[in-house]
Amino acid sequence: MTETLHQYYVDRNRKKLKHLKISIEKDISQNPNYPFTRHYFFMTLSTLYHLDFFLATPEQQNELIDYFFNVNYWQFYDLCLMEHVVNMLHVEKMRPYLSDILKQYATESMPKASTEIVNRILINTLETSIIQKKYSFTKYLLNKIAEYHFNSEDFWFQTWLLFWTGVYEKNHNKIRHAYSIPTYLHQNSTLQSFDNFLKITHTDNPFIENDKKKTHDIN
């Protein structure tokens, strides 16, 4: 199910996401007390909202936050839900839950699959903090990532960390370096995401700036 959502997001397929959302709403109406269906609805809604950086309604946000508040031990399911909905929540409300996740990460041996989700949660939350311009939270996250030495050998994690650090610091060298990795690996969807994020955050594209500089020098 999550792979389907990811593919729809990469394809920017609003039509299929809206169709899936309507289908899940029908399932909810038939079985309103089944929490998984409700959560999958939120994950689908968040994927759809991610295309335009919309936030969930206050009522929807509170429902999710109430669920996270009652999590005593973060298991695979809870982490997966957090990963897929954080972008439509007010990011500063996530601080206590991220703190709990990081403490669990630091003090217990997480299964590899859960550790990978924690990495994605961190990148998604980092993105959300920058999109929402909550830069004190961005700094907090970057400090935590440095403190816990997250996946230094994970190409995906390090690429996105480098990209978002470059955007936050307005560091063109880091952004260019981040671009070089998916360029070398021919990951066009990642490059398209980078372009889109630079646009939405009003960050200068270092490659365009270089072209402008070359044109100016020639003239």
mmCIF file of the C-alpha atoms, coordinates in Angstrom:
data_MODEL
# 
_entry.id   MODEL 
# 
loop_
_atom_site.group_PDB 
_atom_site.id 
_atom_site.type_symbol 
_atom_site.label_atom_id 
_atom_site.label_alt_id 
_atom_site.label_comp_id 
_atom_site.label_asym_id 
_atom_site.label_entity_id 
_atom_site.label_seq_id 
_atom_site.pdbx_PDB_ins_code 
_atom_site.Cartn_x 
_atom_site.Cartn_y 
_atom_site.Cartn_z 
_atom_site.occupancy 
_atom_site.B_iso_or_equiv 
_atom_site.pdbx_formal_charge 
_atom_site.auth_seq_id 
_atom_site.auth_comp_id 
_atom_site.auth_asym_id 
_atom_site.auth_atom_id 
_atom_site.pdbx_PDB_model_num 
ATOM 1   C CA . MET A 1 1   ? 0.000   0.000  0.000   1.00 0.00 ? 1   MET A CA 1 
ATOM 2   C CA . THR A 1 2   ? 2.758   2.444  0.860   1.00 0.00 ? 2   THR A CA 1 
ATOM 3   C CA . GLU A 1 3   ? 4.560   1.580  -2.380  1.00 0.00 ? 3   GLU A CA 1 
ATOM 4   C CA . THR A 1 4   ? 1.384   2.512  -4.268  1.00 0.00 ? 4   THR A CA 1 
ATOM 5   C CA . LEU A 1 5   ? 1.240   5.876  -2.506  1.00 0.00 ? 5   LEU A CA 1 
ATOM 6   C CA . HIS A 1 6   ? 4.912   6.496  -3.229  1.00 0.00 ? 6   HIS A CA 1 
ATOM 7   C CA . GLN A 1 7   ? 4.470   5.736  -6.924  1.00 0.00 ? 7   GLN A CA 1 
ATOM 8   C CA . TYR A 1 8   ? 1.421   7.987  -7.202  1.00 0.00 ? 8   TYR A CA 1 
ATOM 9   C CA . TYR A 1 9   ? 3.415   10.765 -5.528  1.00 0.00 ? 9   TYR A CA 1 
ATOM 10  C CA . VAL A 1 10  ? 6.427   10.316 -7.825  1.00 0.00 ? 10  VAL A CA 1 
ATOM 11  C CA . ASP A 1 11  ? 4.097   10.329 -10.835 1.00 0.00 ? 11  ASP A CA 1 
ATOM 12  C CA . ARG A 1 12  ? 2.255   13.364 -9.375  1.00 0.00 ? 12  ARG A CA 1 
ATOM 13  C CA . ASN A 1 13  ? -0.942  11.512 -10.162 1.00 0.00 ? 13  ASN A CA 1 
ATOM 14  C CA . ARG A 1 14  ? -3.651  13.520 -8.439  1.00 0.00 ? 14  ARG A CA 1 
ATOM 15  C CA . LYS A 1 15  ? -6.414  11.634 -10.245 1.00 0.00 ? 15  LYS A CA 1 
ATOM 16  C CA . LYS A 1 16  ? -5.432  8.233  -8.835  1.00 0.00 ? 16  LYS A CA 1 
ATOM 17  C CA . LEU A 1 17  ? -4.832  9.669  -5.371  1.00 0.00 ? 17  LEU A CA 1 
ATOM 18  C CA . LYS A 1 18  ? -8.252  11.305 -5.324  1.00 0.00 ? 18  LYS A CA 1 
ATOM 19  C CA . HIS A 1 19  ? -9.854  8.096  -6.560  1.00 0.00 ? 19  HIS A CA 1 
ATOM 20  C CA . LEU A 1 20  ? -8.084  6.116  -3.819  1.00 0.00 ? 20  LEU A CA 1 
ATOM 21  C CA . LYS A 1 21  ? -9.135  8.680  -1.204  1.00 0.00 ? 21  LYS A CA 1 
ATOM 22  C CA . ILE A 1 22  ? -12.804 8.357  -2.228  1.00 0.00 ? 22  ILE A CA 1 
ATOM 23  C CA . SER A 1 23  ? -12.565 4.566  -2.183  1.00 0.00 ? 23  SER A CA 1 
ATOM 24  C CA . ILE A 1 24  ? -11.137 4.572  1.350   1.00 0.00 ? 24  ILE A CA 1 
ATOM 25  C CA . GLU A 1 25  ? -13.805 7.008  2.539   1.00 0.00 ? 25  GLU A CA 1 
ATOM 26  C CA . LYS A 1 26  ? -16.432 4.488  1.390   1.00 0.00 ? 26  LYS A CA 1 
ATOM 27  C CA . ASP A 1 27  ? -14.657 1.759  3.367   1.00 0.00 ? 27  ASP A CA 1 
ATOM 28  C CA . ILE A 1 28  ? -14.638 3.996  6.439   1.00 0.00 ? 28  ILE A CA 1 
ATOM 29  C CA . SER A 1 29  ? -18.375 4.638  6.160   1.00 0.00 ? 29  SER A CA 1 
ATOM 30  C CA . GLN A 1 30  ? -18.979 0.874  6.123   1.00 0.00 ? 30  GLN A CA 1 
ATOM 31  C CA . ASN A 1 31  ? -16.626 0.126  9.009   1.00 0.00 ? 31  ASN A CA 1 
ATOM 32  C CA . PRO A 1 32  ? -16.014 3.359  10.958  1.00 0.00 ? 32  PRO A CA 1 
ATOM 33  C CA . ASN A 1 33  ? -14.380 1.667  13.958  1.00 0.00 ? 33  ASN A CA 1 
ATOM 34  C CA . TYR A 1 34  ? -11.468 0.099  12.093  1.00 0.00 ? 34  TYR A CA 1 
ATOM 35  C CA . PRO A 1 35  ? -8.446  2.357  12.814  1.00 0.00 ? 35  PRO A CA 1 
ATOM 36  C CA . PHE A 1 36  ? -6.208  1.039  10.037  1.00 0.00 ? 36  PHE A CA 1 
ATOM 37  C CA . THR A 1 37  ? -8.623  2.213  7.338   1.00 0.00 ? 37  THR A CA 1 
ATOM 38  C CA . ARG A 1 38  ? -8.772  5.637  8.942   1.00 0.00 ? 38  ARG A CA 1 
ATOM 39  C CA . HIS A 1 39  ? -4.992  5.805  9.072   1.00 0.00 ? 39  HIS A CA 1 
ATOM 40  C CA . TYR A 1 40  ? -4.634  4.726  5.462   1.00 0.00 ? 40  TYR A CA 1 
ATOM 41  C CA . PHE A 1 41  ? -7.049  7.498  4.558   1.00 0.00 ? 41  PHE A CA 1 
ATOM 42  C CA . PHE A 1 42  ? -4.765  9.991  6.326   1.00 0.00 ? 42  PHE A CA 1 
ATOM 43  C CA . MET A 1 43  ? -1.711  8.592  4.556   1.00 0.00 ? 43  MET A CA 1 
ATOM 44  C CA . THR A 1 44  ? -3.453  8.938  1.202   1.00 0.00 ? 44  THR A CA 1 
ATOM 45  C CA . LEU A 1 45  ? -4.669  12.439 2.021   1.00 0.00 ? 45  LEU A CA 1 
ATOM 46  C CA . SER A 1 46  ? -1.178  13.455 3.112   1.00 0.00 ? 46  SER A CA 1 
ATOM 47  C CA . THR A 1 47  ? 0.339   12.112 -0.116  1.00 0.00 ? 47  THR A CA 1 
ATOM 48  C CA . LEU A 1 48  ? -2.175  14.145 -2.101  1.00 0.00 ? 48  LEU A CA 1 
ATOM 49  C CA . TYR A 1 49  ? -1.546  17.247 0.018   1.00 0.00 ? 49  TYR A CA 1 
ATOM 50  C CA . HIS A 1 50  ? 2.213   16.794 -0.346  1.00 0.00 ? 50  HIS A CA 1 
ATOM 51  C CA . LEU A 1 51  ? 1.910   17.676 -4.041  1.00 0.00 ? 51  LEU A CA 1 
ATOM 52  C CA . ASP A 1 52  ? 0.812   21.209 -3.120  1.00 0.00 ? 52  ASP A CA 1 
ATOM 53  C CA . PHE A 1 53  ? 2.129   21.441 0.472   1.00 0.00 ? 53  PHE A CA 1 
ATOM 54  C CA . PHE A 1 54  ? -1.329  21.698 2.027   1.00 0.00 ? 54  PHE A CA 1 
ATOM 55  C CA . LEU A 1 55  ? -1.979  21.119 5.726   1.00 0.00 ? 55  LEU A CA 1 
ATOM 56  C CA . ALA A 1 56  ? -4.684  18.890 7.144   1.00 0.00 ? 56  ALA A CA 1 
ATOM 57  C CA . THR A 1 57  ? -7.613  20.494 8.919   1.00 0.00 ? 57  THR A CA 1 
ATOM 58  C CA . PRO A 1 58  ? -7.145  21.196 12.646  1.00 0.00 ? 58  PRO A CA 1 
ATOM 59  C CA . GLU A 1 59  ? -9.572  18.358 13.436  1.00 0.00 ? 59  GLU A CA 1 
ATOM 60  C CA . GLN A 1 60  ? -7.610  15.883 11.312  1.00 0.00 ? 60  GLN A CA 1 
ATOM 61  C CA . GLN A 1 61  ? -4.309  17.017 12.809  1.00 0.00 ? 61  GLN A CA 1 
ATOM 62  C CA . ASN A 1 62  ? -5.678  16.624 16.329  1.00 0.00 ? 62  ASN A CA 1 
ATOM 63  C CA . GLU A 1 63  ? -6.899  13.106 15.567  1.00 0.00 ? 63  GLU A CA 1 
ATOM 64  C CA . LEU A 1 64  ? -3.420  12.075 14.455  1.00 0.00 ? 64  LEU A CA 1 
ATOM 65  C CA . ILE A 1 65  ? -1.676  13.854 17.306  1.00 0.00 ? 65  ILE A CA 1 
ATOM 66  C CA . ASP A 1 66  ? -4.017  12.174 19.811  1.00 0.00 ? 66  ASP A CA 1 
ATOM 67  C CA . TYR A 1 67  ? -3.008  8.825  18.336  1.00 0.00 ? 67  TYR A CA 1 
ATOM 68  C CA . PHE A 1 68  ? 0.720   9.617  18.571  1.00 0.00 ? 68  PHE A CA 1 
ATOM 69  C CA . PHE A 1 69  ? 0.239   10.871 22.138  1.00 0.00 ? 69  PHE A CA 1 
ATOM 70  C CA . ASN A 1 70  ? -0.950  7.405  23.174  1.00 0.00 ? 70  ASN A CA 1 
ATOM 71  C CA . VAL A 1 71  ? 1.976   5.540  21.611  1.00 0.00 ? 71  VAL A CA 1 
ATOM 72  C CA . ASN A 1 72  ? 4.162   4.200  24.416  1.00 0.00 ? 72  ASN A CA 1 
ATOM 73  C CA . TYR A 1 73  ? 6.513   2.141  22.271  1.00 0.00 ? 73  TYR A CA 1 
ATOM 74  C CA . TRP A 1 74  ? 7.079   3.090  18.629  1.00 0.00 ? 74  TRP A CA 1 
ATOM 75  C CA . GLN A 1 75  ? 6.594   0.008  16.490  1.00 0.00 ? 75  GLN A CA 1 
ATOM 76  C CA . PHE A 1 76  ? 6.837   -0.400 12.720  1.00 0.00 ? 76  PHE A CA 1 
ATOM 77  C CA . TYR A 1 77  ? 3.186   0.520  12.142  1.00 0.00 ? 77  TYR A CA 1 
ATOM 78  C CA . ASP A 1 78  ? 3.355   3.728  14.196  1.00 0.00 ? 78  ASP A CA 1 
ATOM 79  C CA . LEU A 1 79  ? 6.595   4.805  12.547  1.00 0.00 ? 79  LEU A CA 1 
ATOM 80  C CA . CYS A 1 80  ? 5.169   4.133  9.091   1.00 0.00 ? 80  CYS A CA 1 
ATOM 81  C CA . LEU A 1 81  ? 2.117   6.267  9.885   1.00 0.00 ? 81  LEU A CA 1 
ATOM 82  C CA . MET A 1 82  ? 4.311   9.108  11.135  1.00 0.00 ? 82  MET A CA 1 
ATOM 83  C CA . GLU A 1 83  ? 6.489   8.930  8.028   1.00 0.00 ? 83  GLU A CA 1 
ATOM 84  C CA . HIS A 1 84  ? 3.508   9.329  5.719   1.00 0.00 ? 84  HIS A CA 1 
ATOM 85  C CA . VAL A 1 85  ? 1.550   12.070 7.496   1.00 0.00 ? 85  VAL A CA 1 
ATOM 86  C CA . VAL A 1 86  ? 4.149   14.418 8.987   1.00 0.00 ? 86  VAL A CA 1 
ATOM 87  C CA . ASN A 1 87  ? 4.145   16.715 5.946   1.00 0.00 ? 87  ASN A CA 1 
ATOM 88  C CA . MET A 1 88  ? 0.507   17.772 6.525   1.00 0.00 ? 88  MET A CA 1 
ATOM 89  C CA . LEU A 1 89  ? 0.938   18.490 10.251  1.00 0.00 ? 89  LEU A CA 1 
ATOM 90  C CA . HIS A 1 90  ? 2.205   21.600 12.009  1.00 0.00 ? 90  HIS A CA 1 
ATOM 91  C CA . VAL A 1 91  ? 5.779   20.446 12.395  1.00 0.00 ? 91  VAL A CA 1 
ATOM 92  C CA . GLU A 1 92  ? 6.431   22.023 15.790  1.00 0.00 ? 92  GLU A CA 1 
ATOM 93  C CA . LYS A 1 93  ? 3.729   19.813 17.303  1.00 0.00 ? 93  LYS A CA 1 
ATOM 94  C CA . MET A 1 94  ? 5.854   16.798 16.395  1.00 0.00 ? 94  MET A CA 1 
ATOM 95  C CA . ARG A 1 95  ? 8.781   17.636 18.687  1.00 0.00 ? 95  ARG A CA 1 
ATOM 96  C CA . PRO A 1 96  ? 7.776   15.437 21.686  1.00 0.00 ? 96  PRO A CA 1 
ATOM 97  C CA . TYR A 1 97  ? 7.052   12.432 19.453  1.00 0.00 ? 97  TYR A CA 1 
ATOM 98  C CA . LEU A 1 98  ? 10.307  12.801 17.533  1.00 0.00 ? 98  LEU A CA 1 
ATOM 99  C CA . SER A 1 99  ? 12.089  13.047 20.852  1.00 0.00 ? 99  SER A CA 1 
ATOM 100 C CA . ASP A 1 100 ? 10.495  9.769  21.970  1.00 0.00 ? 100 ASP A CA 1 
ATOM 101 C CA . ILE A 1 101 ? 11.440  8.064  18.700  1.00 0.00 ? 101 ILE A CA 1 
ATOM 102 C CA . LEU A 1 102 ? 15.040  9.252  18.942  1.00 0.00 ? 102 LEU A CA 1 
ATOM 103 C CA . LYS A 1 103 ? 15.344  8.096  22.554  1.00 0.00 ? 103 LYS A CA 1 
ATOM 104 C CA . GLN A 1 104 ? 14.046  4.675  21.534  1.00 0.00 ? 104 GLN A CA 1 
ATOM 105 C CA . TYR A 1 105 ? 16.460  4.644  18.599  1.00 0.00 ? 105 TYR A CA 1 
ATOM 106 C CA . ALA A 1 106 ? 19.383  5.494  20.895  1.00 0.00 ? 106 ALA A CA 1 
ATOM 107 C CA . THR A 1 107 ? 18.607  3.157  23.780  1.00 0.00 ? 107 THR A CA 1 
ATOM 108 C CA . GLU A 1 108 ? 17.236  0.051  22.058  1.00 0.00 ? 108 GLU A CA 1 
ATOM 109 C CA . SER A 1 109 ? 18.191  -2.131 19.140  1.00 0.00 ? 109 SER A CA 1 
ATOM 110 C CA . MET A 1 110 ? 15.612  -1.342 16.468  1.00 0.00 ? 110 MET A CA 1 
ATOM 111 C CA . PRO A 1 111 ? 14.975  -3.773 13.603  1.00 0.00 ? 111 PRO A CA 1 
ATOM 112 C CA . LYS A 1 112 ? 16.595  -2.601 10.380  1.00 0.00 ? 112 LYS A CA 1 
ATOM 113 C CA . ALA A 1 113 ? 13.220  -1.903 8.753   1.00 0.00 ? 113 ALA A CA 1 
ATOM 114 C CA . SER A 1 114 ? 12.204  0.387  11.616  1.00 0.00 ? 114 SER A CA 1 
ATOM 115 C CA . THR A 1 115 ? 15.556  2.173  11.541  1.00 0.00 ? 115 THR A CA 1 
ATOM 116 C CA . GLU A 1 116 ? 15.089  2.901  7.846   1.00 0.00 ? 116 GLU A CA 1 
ATOM 117 C CA . ILE A 1 117 ? 11.679  4.405  8.564   1.00 0.00 ? 117 ILE A CA 1 
ATOM 118 C CA . VAL A 1 118 ? 13.163  6.612  11.304  1.00 0.00 ? 118 VAL A CA 1 
ATOM 119 C CA . ASN A 1 119 ? 15.617  7.926  8.713   1.00 0.00 ? 119 ASN A CA 1 
ATOM 120 C CA . ARG A 1 120 ? 12.753  8.742  6.347   1.00 0.00 ? 120 ARG A CA 1 
ATOM 121 C CA . ILE A 1 121 ? 10.794  10.388 9.155   1.00 0.00 ? 121 ILE A CA 1 
ATOM 122 C CA . LEU A 1 122 ? 13.757  12.649 9.864   1.00 0.00 ? 122 LEU A CA 1 
ATOM 123 C CA . ILE A 1 123 ? 14.146  13.658 6.202   1.00 0.00 ? 123 ILE A CA 1 
ATOM 124 C CA . ASN A 1 124 ? 10.395  14.221 5.788   1.00 0.00 ? 124 ASN A CA 1 
ATOM 125 C CA . THR A 1 125 ? 10.272  16.281 8.974   1.00 0.00 ? 125 THR A CA 1 
ATOM 126 C CA . LEU A 1 126 ? 13.330  18.259 7.899   1.00 0.00 ? 126 LEU A CA 1 
ATOM 127 C CA . GLU A 1 127 ? 11.595  19.049 4.613   1.00 0.00 ? 127 GLU A CA 1 
ATOM 128 C CA . THR A 1 128 ? 8.379   20.006 6.412   1.00 0.00 ? 128 THR A CA 1 
ATOM 129 C CA . SER A 1 129 ? 10.169  22.350 8.807   1.00 0.00 ? 129 SER A CA 1 
ATOM 130 C CA . ILE A 1 130 ? 11.782  24.201 5.882   1.00 0.00 ? 130 ILE A CA 1 
ATOM 131 C CA . ILE A 1 131 ? 8.585   24.330 3.818   1.00 0.00 ? 131 ILE A CA 1 
ATOM 132 C CA . GLN A 1 132 ? 6.747   25.734 6.862   1.00 0.00 ? 132 GLN A CA 1 
ATOM 133 C CA . LYS A 1 133 ? 9.671   28.108 7.577   1.00 0.00 ? 133 LYS A CA 1 
ATOM 134 C CA . LYS A 1 134 ? 10.089  26.783 11.120  1.00 0.00 ? 134 LYS A CA 1 
ATOM 135 C CA . TYR A 1 135 ? 13.840  27.220 11.003  1.00 0.00 ? 135 TYR A CA 1 
ATOM 136 C CA . SER A 1 136 ? 14.472  26.830 14.739  1.00 0.00 ? 136 SER A CA 1 
ATOM 137 C CA . PHE A 1 137 ? 12.973  23.367 14.392  1.00 0.00 ? 137 PHE A CA 1 
ATOM 138 C CA . THR A 1 138 ? 15.164  22.740 11.339  1.00 0.00 ? 138 THR A CA 1 
ATOM 139 C CA . LYS A 1 139 ? 18.226  23.570 13.430  1.00 0.00 ? 139 LYS A CA 1 
ATOM 140 C CA . TYR A 1 140 ? 16.996  21.288 16.217  1.00 0.00 ? 140 TYR A CA 1 
ATOM 141 C CA . LEU A 1 141 ? 16.617  18.399 13.756  1.00 0.00 ? 141 LEU A CA 1 
ATOM 142 C CA . LEU A 1 142 ? 20.018  18.909 12.158  1.00 0.00 ? 142 LEU A CA 1 
ATOM 143 C CA . ASN A 1 143 ? 21.615  18.933 15.604  1.00 0.00 ? 143 ASN A CA 1 
ATOM 144 C CA . LYS A 1 144 ? 19.836  15.700 16.526  1.00 0.00 ? 144 LYS A CA 1 
ATOM 145 C CA . ILE A 1 145 ? 20.871  14.025 13.277  1.00 0.00 ? 145 ILE A CA 1 
ATOM 146 C CA . ALA A 1 146 ? 24.491  14.992 13.950  1.00 0.00 ? 146 ALA A CA 1 
ATOM 147 C CA . GLU A 1 147 ? 24.236  13.830 17.560  1.00 0.00 ? 147 GLU A CA 1 
ATOM 148 C CA . TYR A 1 148 ? 22.910  10.379 16.676  1.00 0.00 ? 148 TYR A CA 1 
ATOM 149 C CA . HIS A 1 149 ? 25.134  9.846  13.608  1.00 0.00 ? 149 HIS A CA 1 
ATOM 150 C CA . PHE A 1 150 ? 22.296  8.631  11.413  1.00 0.00 ? 150 PHE A CA 1 
ATOM 151 C CA . ASN A 1 151 ? 23.176  6.248  8.565   1.00 0.00 ? 151 ASN A CA 1 
ATOM 152 C CA . SER A 1 152 ? 26.433  7.682  7.338   1.00 0.00 ? 152 SER A CA 1 
ATOM 153 C CA . GLU A 1 153 ? 26.554  4.956  4.664   1.00 0.00 ? 153 GLU A CA 1 
ATOM 154 C CA . ASP A 1 154 ? 22.977  5.337  3.431   1.00 0.00 ? 154 ASP A CA 1 
ATOM 155 C CA . PHE A 1 155 ? 23.148  7.087  0.036   1.00 0.00 ? 155 PHE A CA 1 
ATOM 156 C CA . TRP A 1 156 ? 19.471  8.055  0.029   1.00 0.00 ? 156 TRP A CA 1 
ATOM 157 C CA . PHE A 1 157 ? 19.570  9.536  3.512   1.00 0.00 ? 157 PHE A CA 1 
ATOM 158 C CA . GLN A 1 158 ? 22.849  11.385 3.008   1.00 0.00 ? 158 GLN A CA 1 
ATOM 159 C CA . THR A 1 159 ? 21.739  12.791 -0.358  1.00 0.00 ? 159 THR A CA 1 
ATOM 160 C CA . TRP A 1 160 ? 18.524  14.255 1.020   1.00 0.00 ? 160 TRP A CA 1 
ATOM 161 C CA . LEU A 1 161 ? 20.261  15.430 4.193   1.00 0.00 ? 161 LEU A CA 1 
ATOM 162 C CA . LEU A 1 162 ? 22.829  17.244 2.072   1.00 0.00 ? 162 LEU A CA 1 
ATOM 163 C CA . PHE A 1 163 ? 20.129  18.789 -0.098  1.00 0.00 ? 163 PHE A CA 1 
ATOM 164 C CA . TRP A 1 164 ? 17.986  20.076 2.768   1.00 0.00 ? 164 TRP A CA 1 
ATOM 165 C CA . THR A 1 165 ? 21.051  21.288 4.689   1.00 0.00 ? 165 THR A CA 1 
ATOM 166 C CA . GLY A 1 166 ? 22.083  23.228 1.582   1.00 0.00 ? 166 GLY A CA 1 
ATOM 167 C CA . VAL A 1 167 ? 18.605  24.750 1.232   1.00 0.00 ? 167 VAL A CA 1 
ATOM 168 C CA . TYR A 1 168 ? 18.510  25.677 4.935   1.00 0.00 ? 168 TYR A CA 1 
ATOM 169 C CA . GLU A 1 169 ? 21.997  27.211 4.849   1.00 0.00 ? 169 GLU A CA 1 
ATOM 170 C CA . LYS A 1 170 ? 21.533  28.660 1.320   1.00 0.00 ? 170 LYS A CA 1 
ATOM 171 C CA . ASN A 1 171 ? 24.753  26.855 0.493   1.00 0.00 ? 171 ASN A CA 1 
ATOM 172 C CA . HIS A 1 172 ? 25.025  26.395 -3.282  1.00 0.00 ? 172 HIS A CA 1 
ATOM 173 C CA . ASN A 1 173 ? 27.979  24.034 -3.029  1.00 0.00 ? 173 ASN A CA 1 
ATOM 174 C CA . LYS A 1 174 ? 26.003  21.578 -0.888  1.00 0.00 ? 174 LYS A CA 1 
ATOM 175 C CA . ILE A 1 175 ? 22.995  21.805 -3.203  1.00 0.00 ? 175 ILE A CA 1 
ATOM 176 C CA . ARG A 1 176 ? 25.183  21.168 -6.245  1.00 0.00 ? 176 ARG A CA 1 
ATOM 177 C CA . HIS A 1 177 ? 26.800  18.209 -4.495  1.00 0.00 ? 177 HIS A CA 1 
ATOM 178 C CA . ALA A 1 178 ? 23.356  16.818 -3.628  1.00 0.00 ? 178 ALA A CA 1 
ATOM 179 C CA . TYR A 1 179 ? 22.316  17.140 -7.279  1.00 0.00 ? 179 TYR A CA 1 
ATOM 180 C CA . SER A 1 180 ? 25.433  15.320 -8.449  1.00 0.00 ? 180 SER A CA 1 
ATOM 181 C CA . ILE A 1 181 ? 24.469  12.066 -6.694  1.00 0.00 ? 181 ILE A CA 1 
ATOM 182 C CA . PRO A 1 182 ? 21.094  11.367 -8.396  1.00 0.00 ? 182 PRO A CA 1 
ATOM 183 C CA . THR A 1 183 ? 22.543  12.756 -11.631 1.00 0.00 ? 183 THR A CA 1 
ATOM 184 C CA . TYR A 1 184 ? 25.294  10.112 -11.516 1.00 0.00 ? 184 TYR A CA 1 
ATOM 185 C CA . LEU A 1 185 ? 22.739  7.415  -10.592 1.00 0.00 ? 185 LEU A CA 1 
ATOM 186 C CA . HIS A 1 186 ? 20.235  8.580  -13.259 1.00 0.00 ? 186 HIS A CA 1 
ATOM 187 C CA . GLN A 1 187 ? 17.483  9.128  -10.654 1.00 0.00 ? 187 GLN A CA 1 
ATOM 188 C CA . ASN A 1 188 ? 15.355  11.578 -12.592 1.00 0.00 ? 188 ASN A CA 1 
ATOM 189 C CA . SER A 1 189 ? 12.479  11.577 -10.112 1.00 0.00 ? 189 SER A CA 1 
ATOM 190 C CA . THR A 1 190 ? 14.835  12.771 -7.353  1.00 0.00 ? 190 THR A CA 1 
ATOM 191 C CA . LEU A 1 191 ? 16.199  15.519 -9.601  1.00 0.00 ? 191 LEU A CA 1 
ATOM 192 C CA . GLN A 1 192 ? 12.643  16.629 -10.399 1.00 0.00 ? 192 GLN A CA 1 
ATOM 193 C CA . SER A 1 193 ? 11.845  16.695 -6.680  1.00 0.00 ? 193 SER A CA 1 
ATOM 194 C CA . PHE A 1 194 ? 14.934  18.813 -6.023  1.00 0.00 ? 194 PHE A CA 1 
ATOM 195 C CA . ASP A 1 195 ? 13.844  21.278 -8.736  1.00 0.00 ? 195 ASP A CA 1 
ATOM 196 C CA . ASN A 1 196 ? 10.348  21.468 -7.283  1.00 0.00 ? 196 ASN A CA 1 
ATOM 197 C CA . PHE A 1 197 ? 11.584  22.014 -3.736  1.00 0.00 ? 197 PHE A CA 1 
ATOM 198 C CA . LEU A 1 198 ? 13.958  24.783 -4.804  1.00 0.00 ? 198 LEU A CA 1 
ATOM 199 C CA . LYS A 1 199 ? 11.031  26.496 -6.490  1.00 0.00 ? 199 LYS A CA 1 
ATOM 200 C CA . ILE A 1 200 ? 8.626   26.165 -3.551  1.00 0.00 ? 200 ILE A CA 1 
ATOM 201 C CA . THR A 1 201 ? 11.250  27.352 -1.026  1.00 0.00 ? 201 THR A CA 1 
ATOM 202 C CA . HIS A 1 202 ? 12.304  30.252 -3.298  1.00 0.00 ? 202 HIS A CA 1 
ATOM 203 C CA . THR A 1 203 ? 15.874  28.968 -3.258  1.00 0.00 ? 203 THR A CA 1 
ATOM 204 C CA . ASP A 1 204 ? 18.124  30.005 -6.139  1.00 0.00 ? 204 ASP A CA 1 
ATOM 205 C CA . ASN A 1 205 ? 19.042  27.121 -8.395  1.00 0.00 ? 205 ASN A CA 1 
ATOM 206 C CA . PRO A 1 206 ? 22.864  27.123 -8.372  1.00 0.00 ? 206 PRO A CA 1 
ATOM 207 C CA . PHE A 1 207 ? 23.016  25.771 -11.915 1.00 0.00 ? 207 PHE A CA 1 
ATOM 208 C CA . ILE A 1 208 ? 20.817  28.549 -13.278 1.00 0.00 ? 208 ILE A CA 1 
ATOM 209 C CA . GLU A 1 209 ? 22.854  31.099 -11.332 1.00 0.00 ? 209 GLU A CA 1 
ATOM 210 C CA . ASN A 1 210 ? 26.041  29.711 -12.883 1.00 0.00 ? 210 ASN A CA 1 
ATOM 211 C CA . ASP A 1 211 ? 24.538  30.009 -16.376 1.00 0.00 ? 211 ASP A CA 1 
ATOM 212 C CA . LYS A 1 212 ? 23.585  33.613 -15.648 1.00 0.00 ? 212 LYS A CA 1 
ATOM 213 C CA . LYS A 1 213 ? 27.103  34.344 -14.415 1.00 0.00 ? 213 LYS A CA 1 
ATOM 214 C CA . LYS A 1 214 ? 28.668  32.790 -17.532 1.00 0.00 ? 214 LYS A CA 1 
ATOM 215 C CA . THR A 1 215 ? 26.355  34.813 -19.774 1.00 0.00 ? 215 THR A CA 1 
ATOM 216 C CA . HIS A 1 216 ? 27.202  37.997 -17.870 1.00 0.00 ? 216 HIS A CA 1 
ATOM 217 C CA . ASP A 1 217 ? 30.947  37.270 -18.105 1.00 0.00 ? 217 ASP A CA 1 
ATOM 218 C CA . ILE A 1 218 ? 30.703  36.711 -21.861 1.00 0.00 ? 218 ILE A CA 1 
ATOM 219 C CA . ASN A 1 219 ? 28.848  39.979 -22.327 1.00 0.00 ? 219 ASN A CA 1 
# 
